[in-house]
């Protein structure tokens, strides 16, 4: 291991020991980077809805005990053998995808997001709810200084998954519905506006504050998921983990429209009449992300500024942040700041 910065032997981390239980603040050893890895001093880590699904036991078989968190912004402080980039002192982002095998049929057909042997940050390997973390250098995303701060953390998942979902929409789509208006939606609406698209925001019934937030951040219309928008939409992205939104979104689509389900977990989709799927409407899902998604998002962000609305919490307040997210009290994104 190459090391040029003084690194403590222990660190503070929020640890998941059992699904459904609160995270515990522990003092644990600072990890040592193996060959191909970098040690990162965490600046901030976003609190993602996927973290909530993991902690609540809705995603199976996490690697326990587990340090969650996969929207990591940090600085490289040590490197393992064989690492030439990123170097010590460089700012990086660590997203959900932590490792792929490179030789399964999905990796060979440029679908590493579906890799048979993939590992995921904050799920199958430890993540960023800690003062330090390790990651494979090849899976770190170099961050420009513009986003190398707590406000950049939501880009590492909300931004990436939102942008991958965006790329699944037909190019002709102009009127686009966002169901669930949180971390991903408030980033993606800015990209939509840059491309002269119109966004219609759907929130939980009774969430007037959420609708006001949507209009403030760029939506042209906002209502509850039970409301009808003023126009048939060309496409929709469902960010909320509510399967009942799929037939609702289909019913609001014009002919040939596409519904993209962006979440890693969703409740069951209820039965619906074939008539709302007919006329070549499409339902599809987005699974994980690729390193190429990160490159494309950074390229997009180099052409336009994106602002994130964040609510910050101390590392020890991770449970409070997760509770606020669970209860729909976060407008924008929650971020743990070290």
Short mmCIF file of C-alpha atoms in Angstrom, two decimals:
data_model
loop_
_atom_site.label_atom_id
_atom_site.label_comp_id
_atom_site.label_asym_id
_atom_site.label_seq_id
_atom_site.Cartn_x
_atom_site.Cartn_y
_atom_site.Cartn_z
CA UNK A 1 0.00 0.00 0.00
CA UNK A 2 1.23 3.46 -0.94
CA UNK A 3 0.49 6.02 1.73
CA UNK A 4 1.47 9.67 2.09
CA UNK A 5 -1.14 11.04 4.48
CA UNK A 6 -1.49 10.32 8.18
CA UNK A 7 -4.49 8.02 8.62
CA UNK A 8 -5.98 7.05 11.98
CA UNK A 9 -6.37 3.44 12.98
CA UNK A 10 -10.08 3.69 13.77
CA UNK A 11 -13.09 5.61 12.53
CA UNK A 12 -16.74 6.23 13.29
CA UNK A 13 -19.31 4.38 11.19
CA UNK A 14 -23.05 3.75 11.22
CA UNK A 15 -23.52 -0.01 11.05
CA UNK A 16 -26.51 -2.12 10.10
CA UNK A 17 -26.50 -5.32 12.14
CA UNK A 18 -30.06 -6.53 11.44
CA UNK A 19 -32.71 -5.52 8.94
CA UNK A 20 -35.51 -3.49 10.45
CA UNK A 21 -33.37 -2.22 13.32
CA UNK A 22 -31.81 1.25 13.68
CA UNK A 23 -28.21 1.67 12.57
CA UNK A 24 -25.64 1.68 15.36
CA UNK A 25 -22.76 4.13 15.73
CA UNK A 26 -19.58 2.07 16.13
CA UNK A 27 -15.86 2.69 16.30
CA UNK A 28 -14.32 0.34 13.72
CA UNK A 29 -10.91 -0.09 12.07
CA UNK A 30 -10.15 2.14 9.09
CA UNK A 31 -10.09 -0.23 6.09
CA UNK A 32 -6.81 -0.87 4.29
CA UNK A 33 -6.94 -0.68 0.48
CA UNK A 34 -6.14 -3.95 -1.26
CA UNK A 35 -4.63 -4.18 -4.73
CA UNK A 36 -6.66 -2.10 -7.16
CA UNK A 37 -8.42 -0.20 -4.38
CA UNK A 38 -8.23 3.32 -3.01
CA UNK A 39 -8.86 4.53 0.53
CA UNK A 40 -11.20 7.51 0.56
CA UNK A 41 -11.77 10.02 3.31
CA UNK A 42 -15.50 10.62 3.06
CA UNK A 43 -16.60 14.24 2.72
CA UNK A 44 -20.30 13.45 2.43
CA UNK A 45 -22.63 10.57 1.64
CA UNK A 46 -26.14 10.94 0.28
CA UNK A 47 -29.03 9.10 1.91
CA UNK A 48 -30.81 7.26 -0.89
CA UNK A 49 -34.17 5.53 -0.95
CA UNK A 50 -32.27 2.34 -1.78
CA UNK A 51 -30.52 2.66 1.60
CA UNK A 52 -33.98 2.79 3.14
CA UNK A 53 -35.02 -0.39 1.30
CA UNK A 54 -31.86 -2.13 2.56
CA UNK A 55 -32.26 -1.01 6.17
CA UNK A 56 -35.98 -1.86 6.16
CA UNK A 57 -35.28 -5.37 4.85
CA UNK A 58 -36.98 -4.89 1.49
CA UNK A 59 -33.83 -5.88 -0.42
CA UNK A 60 -32.66 -9.42 0.40
CA UNK A 61 -29.32 -10.71 1.66
CA UNK A 62 -27.28 -7.62 2.48
CA UNK A 63 -23.75 -8.36 3.64
CA UNK A 64 -24.06 -8.02 7.41
CA UNK A 65 -22.76 -6.30 9.42
CA UNK A 66 -22.98 -3.54 6.83
CA UNK A 67 -22.01 0.11 6.50
CA UNK A 68 -24.65 1.48 4.08
CA UNK A 69 -24.31 4.38 1.67
CA UNK A 70 -23.55 4.62 -2.05
CA UNK A 71 -23.63 8.33 -2.88
CA UNK A 72 -20.12 9.03 -1.66
CA UNK A 73 -18.08 12.16 -2.24
CA UNK A 74 -14.55 11.99 -0.89
CA UNK A 75 -10.84 12.46 -1.38
CA UNK A 76 -8.32 9.68 -2.03
CA UNK A 77 -5.85 9.41 0.86
CA UNK A 78 -4.12 6.11 0.07
CA UNK A 79 -3.86 3.67 -2.81
CA UNK A 80 -3.39 -0.07 -3.05
CA UNK A 81 -0.90 -1.84 -5.28
CA UNK A 82 -1.36 -1.31 -8.99
CA UNK A 83 -3.40 1.88 -8.74
CA UNK A 84 -2.20 4.72 -10.95
CA UNK A 85 -5.44 6.70 -11.05
CA UNK A 86 -7.08 8.29 -9.20
CA UNK A 87 -4.14 9.56 -7.21
CA UNK A 88 -3.80 10.74 -3.64
CA UNK A 89 -5.55 14.05 -3.16
CA UNK A 90 -8.01 13.59 -6.04
CA UNK A 91 -11.74 14.07 -5.41
CA UNK A 92 -13.89 11.12 -6.38
CA UNK A 93 -17.42 9.87 -6.26
CA UNK A 94 -18.33 6.29 -5.36
CA UNK A 95 -21.66 5.09 -6.80
CA UNK A 96 -23.82 1.97 -6.37
CA UNK A 97 -21.90 -0.25 -8.80
CA UNK A 98 -18.81 -1.49 -6.93
CA UNK A 99 -17.56 -4.41 -9.05
CA UNK A 100 -18.37 -6.39 -12.18
CA UNK A 101 -16.73 -9.58 -13.41
CA UNK A 102 -16.04 -8.44 -16.98
CA UNK A 103 -16.60 -11.87 -18.52
CA UNK A 104 -20.27 -12.87 -18.08
CA UNK A 105 -22.62 -12.46 -21.06
CA UNK A 106 -23.94 -9.15 -19.74
CA UNK A 107 -20.52 -7.61 -19.26
CA UNK A 108 -19.50 -8.78 -22.74
CA UNK A 109 -22.54 -7.12 -24.31
CA UNK A 110 -21.98 -3.78 -22.55
CA UNK A 111 -24.64 -4.38 -19.88
CA UNK A 112 -22.41 -4.45 -16.83
CA UNK A 113 -25.34 -3.15 -14.78
CA UNK A 114 -26.79 -6.66 -15.14
CA UNK A 115 -23.53 -8.51 -14.35
CA UNK A 116 -24.10 -11.98 -12.89
CA UNK A 117 -21.42 -11.40 -10.23
CA UNK A 118 -21.79 -7.67 -9.50
CA UNK A 119 -21.16 -6.17 -6.08
CA UNK A 120 -22.87 -3.03 -4.86
CA UNK A 121 -21.65 -0.26 -2.59
CA UNK A 122 -23.42 -0.12 0.75
CA UNK A 123 -25.18 -3.44 0.10
CA UNK A 124 -22.75 -6.25 -0.72
CA UNK A 125 -19.66 -4.22 0.26
CA UNK A 126 -19.34 -1.48 2.87
CA UNK A 127 -20.30 2.04 1.86
CA UNK A 128 -20.07 5.64 2.92
CA UNK A 129 -21.92 6.04 6.22
CA UNK A 130 -18.43 6.28 7.72
CA UNK A 131 -15.42 8.54 7.95
CA UNK A 132 -13.42 6.39 5.51
CA UNK A 133 -14.25 3.78 2.89
CA UNK A 134 -12.42 1.70 0.27
CA UNK A 135 -13.46 1.24 -3.34
CA UNK A 136 -12.03 -0.24 -6.50
CA UNK A 137 -10.25 2.55 -8.34
CA UNK A 138 -11.75 1.50 -11.67
CA UNK A 139 -15.26 2.07 -10.32
CA UNK A 140 -14.67 5.52 -8.84
CA UNK A 141 -15.93 8.53 -10.73
CA UNK A 142 -13.61 11.53 -10.93
CA UNK A 143 -15.48 14.59 -9.73
CA UNK A 144 -14.87 18.15 -10.87
CA UNK A 145 -14.46 20.63 -8.01
CA UNK A 146 -17.90 21.98 -8.91
CA UNK A 147 -19.46 18.85 -7.43
CA UNK A 148 -16.80 17.71 -4.94
CA UNK A 149 -18.83 18.77 -1.91
CA UNK A 150 -22.00 17.62 -0.07
CA UNK A 151 -24.23 19.06 -2.79
CA UNK A 152 -22.64 16.68 -5.29
CA UNK A 153 -23.49 13.53 -3.33
CA UNK A 154 -27.04 13.07 -4.73
CA UNK A 155 -25.60 12.99 -8.25
CA UNK A 156 -23.93 9.64 -7.46
CA UNK A 157 -27.23 7.74 -7.46
CA UNK A 158 -30.27 10.00 -7.73
CA UNK A 159 -28.55 11.81 -10.56
CA UNK A 160 -27.16 8.69 -12.22
CA UNK A 161 -30.33 6.60 -12.05
CA UNK A 162 -32.41 9.60 -13.06
CA UNK A 163 -30.19 10.20 -16.06
CA UNK A 164 -30.20 6.51 -17.06
CA UNK A 165 -34.01 6.59 -16.84
CA UNK A 166 -34.03 9.75 -18.93
CA UNK A 167 -32.02 8.02 -21.65
CA UNK A 168 -34.69 5.28 -21.81
CA UNK A 169 -37.35 7.76 -22.92
CA UNK A 170 -38.17 8.17 -26.61
CA UNK A 171 -36.37 11.14 -28.09
CA UNK A 172 -39.59 12.73 -29.30
CA UNK A 173 -41.08 12.90 -25.79
CA UNK A 174 -41.81 16.52 -24.85
CA UNK A 175 -44.39 16.21 -22.06
CA UNK A 176 -42.98 13.97 -19.33
CA UNK A 177 -44.45 12.94 -16.00
CA UNK A 178 -42.36 12.43 -12.86
CA UNK A 179 -44.14 10.32 -10.25
CA UNK A 180 -42.47 10.93 -6.90
CA UNK A 181 -40.66 14.24 -6.70
CA UNK A 182 -37.56 13.87 -4.59
CA UNK A 183 -33.81 13.65 -5.00
CA UNK A 184 -33.76 12.23 -8.54
CA UNK A 185 -36.64 14.28 -9.91
CA UNK A 186 -35.37 17.65 -8.74
CA UNK A 187 -32.04 16.96 -10.50
CA UNK A 188 -33.55 15.53 -13.66
CA UNK A 189 -36.04 18.37 -14.10
CA UNK A 190 -33.09 20.70 -14.66
CA UNK A 191 -31.75 18.46 -17.42
CA UNK A 192 -35.25 18.29 -18.93
CA UNK A 193 -35.52 22.07 -19.00
CA UNK A 194 -32.10 22.32 -20.64
CA UNK A 195 -33.47 20.12 -23.43
CA UNK A 196 -36.72 22.13 -23.67
CA UNK A 197 -38.89 19.37 -22.23
CA UNK A 198 -41.93 19.98 -20.02
CA UNK A 199 -42.19 18.12 -16.71
CA UNK A 200 -45.44 17.31 -14.92
CA UNK A 201 -44.83 16.43 -11.27
CA UNK A 202 -46.95 14.00 -9.27
CA UNK A 203 -46.60 13.83 -5.48
CA UNK A 204 -48.30 12.00 -2.65
CA UNK A 205 -51.92 13.14 -2.17
CA UNK A 206 -52.02 16.13 0.15
CA UNK A 207 -48.34 16.99 -0.29
CA UNK A 208 -48.79 20.67 -1.09
CA UNK A 209 -45.24 21.46 -0.01
CA UNK A 210 -43.90 18.85 -2.43
CA UNK A 211 -45.96 20.29 -5.27
CA UNK A 212 -44.73 23.79 -4.47
CA UNK A 213 -41.15 22.46 -4.43
CA UNK A 214 -41.70 20.85 -7.85
CA UNK A 215 -42.96 24.08 -9.38
CA UNK A 216 -40.15 26.04 -7.79
CA UNK A 217 -37.50 23.73 -9.22
CA UNK A 218 -38.83 23.63 -12.78
CA UNK A 219 -42.00 21.57 -13.24
CA UNK A 220 -44.68 23.23 -15.39
CA UNK A 221 -47.50 21.54 -13.48
CA UNK A 222 -47.74 19.77 -10.14
CA UNK A 223 -50.49 17.75 -8.56
CA UNK A 224 -51.12 14.58 -6.61
CA UNK A 225 -50.78 11.12 -8.10
CA UNK A 226 -54.58 10.98 -8.12
CA UNK A 227 -54.91 14.09 -10.30
CA UNK A 228 -55.11 14.22 -14.07
CA UNK A 229 -52.51 16.39 -15.80
CA UNK A 230 -53.77 18.98 -18.30
CA UNK A 231 -52.39 17.01 -21.25
CA UNK A 232 -51.72 13.42 -22.27
CA UNK A 233 -48.04 12.81 -21.64
CA UNK A 234 -45.50 11.30 -24.02
CA UNK A 235 -43.62 9.48 -21.27
CA UNK A 236 -43.34 9.07 -17.51
CA UNK A 237 -40.69 8.10 -15.00
CA UNK A 238 -41.82 6.54 -11.73
CA UNK A 239 -39.39 7.27 -8.90
CA UNK A 240 -41.74 6.38 -6.04
CA UNK A 241 -41.69 2.69 -4.97
CA UNK A 242 -45.45 2.35 -5.43
CA UNK A 243 -46.62 -0.21 -7.99
CA UNK A 244 -50.11 1.28 -8.14
CA UNK A 245 -48.59 4.25 -9.97
CA UNK A 246 -47.84 2.12 -13.05
CA UNK A 247 -51.45 1.83 -14.28
CA UNK A 248 -52.10 5.44 -13.24
CA UNK A 249 -49.19 6.61 -15.37
CA UNK A 250 -50.23 4.40 -18.29
CA UNK A 251 -53.70 5.90 -18.21
CA UNK A 252 -52.20 9.39 -18.63
CA UNK A 253 -49.98 8.49 -21.60
CA UNK A 254 -50.56 9.32 -25.22
CA UNK A 255 -50.23 6.59 -27.89
CA UNK A 256 -46.74 5.08 -28.07
CA UNK A 257 -45.80 6.46 -24.66
CA UNK A 258 -43.26 4.88 -22.31
CA UNK A 259 -43.37 4.37 -18.54
CA UNK A 260 -39.94 3.87 -16.95
CA UNK A 261 -39.82 2.37 -13.44
CA UNK A 262 -36.65 3.81 -11.93
CA UNK A 263 -36.54 2.19 -8.50
CA UNK A 264 -34.67 -0.90 -7.37
CA UNK A 265 -37.72 -1.92 -5.31
CA UNK A 266 -41.42 -1.37 -5.93
CA UNK A 267 -44.59 -2.73 -4.40
CA UNK A 268 -46.63 -5.09 -6.56
CA UNK A 269 -48.26 -3.67 -9.66
CA UNK A 270 -52.04 -4.21 -9.53
CA UNK A 271 -54.01 -5.70 -12.40
CA UNK A 272 -55.04 -3.20 -15.05
CA UNK A 273 -57.04 -3.28 -18.28
CA UNK A 274 -55.17 -4.05 -21.49
CA UNK A 275 -56.74 -0.97 -23.07
CA UNK A 276 -54.33 1.38 -21.25
CA UNK A 277 -51.32 -0.59 -22.49
CA UNK A 278 -52.59 -0.99 -26.03
CA UNK A 279 -51.57 1.43 -28.83
CA UNK A 280 -47.92 0.50 -28.35
CA UNK A 281 -47.43 1.92 -24.90
CA UNK A 282 -44.39 0.49 -23.11
CA UNK A 283 -43.47 -0.35 -19.50
CA UNK A 284 -39.80 -0.91 -18.68
CA UNK A 285 -37.49 -0.89 -15.68
CA UNK A 286 -34.05 0.50 -15.01
CA UNK A 287 -31.60 -1.70 -13.12
CA UNK A 288 -28.49 -0.34 -11.42
CA UNK A 289 -26.12 1.70 -13.61
CA UNK A 290 -22.95 1.46 -15.65
CA UNK A 291 -19.69 3.36 -15.48
CA UNK A 292 -20.63 4.78 -18.88
CA UNK A 293 -23.69 6.36 -17.26
CA UNK A 294 -21.35 8.26 -14.95
CA UNK A 295 -19.23 9.47 -17.85
CA UNK A 296 -22.29 10.59 -19.80
CA UNK A 297 -23.78 12.39 -16.80
CA UNK A 298 -20.52 14.25 -16.12
CA UNK A 299 -20.40 15.20 -19.80
CA UNK A 300 -23.96 16.50 -19.56
CA UNK A 301 -23.16 18.47 -16.41
CA UNK A 302 -20.17 20.08 -18.11
CA UNK A 303 -22.66 21.75 -20.48
CA UNK A 304 -25.11 22.97 -17.85
CA UNK A 305 -25.06 23.72 -14.13
CA UNK A 306 -27.17 21.53 -11.85
CA UNK A 307 -28.12 22.67 -8.39
CA UNK A 308 -29.15 20.21 -5.69
CA UNK A 309 -31.41 20.97 -2.76
CA UNK A 310 -29.98 19.12 0.22
CA UNK A 311 -30.75 18.74 3.89
CA UNK A 312 -27.61 17.86 5.82
CA UNK A 313 -27.23 15.58 8.82
CA UNK A 314 -24.25 14.55 10.94
CA UNK A 315 -23.04 10.96 10.54
CA UNK A 316 -24.53 10.07 13.93
CA UNK A 317 -27.94 11.31 12.68
CA UNK A 318 -28.22 8.72 9.90
CA UNK A 319 -31.28 7.13 11.51
CA UNK A 320 -33.01 10.51 11.70
CA UNK A 321 -32.23 11.11 8.02
CA UNK A 322 -33.65 7.72 7.05
CA UNK A 323 -36.79 8.35 9.10
CA UNK A 324 -37.32 11.74 7.47
CA UNK A 325 -36.92 10.13 4.04
CA UNK A 326 -39.31 7.32 4.95
CA UNK A 327 -41.92 9.86 6.06
CA UNK A 328 -41.55 12.01 2.94
CA UNK A 329 -40.17 14.98 4.87
CA UNK A 330 -37.08 15.54 2.72
CA UNK A 331 -37.47 18.08 -0.07
CA UNK A 332 -34.62 17.30 -2.40
CA UNK A 333 -32.01 15.00 -0.89
CA UNK A 334 -30.67 14.10 2.55
CA UNK A 335 -26.89 14.06 2.91
CA UNK A 336 -24.64 12.93 5.77
CA UNK A 337 -21.70 15.29 6.23
CA UNK A 338 -18.57 14.05 7.98
#
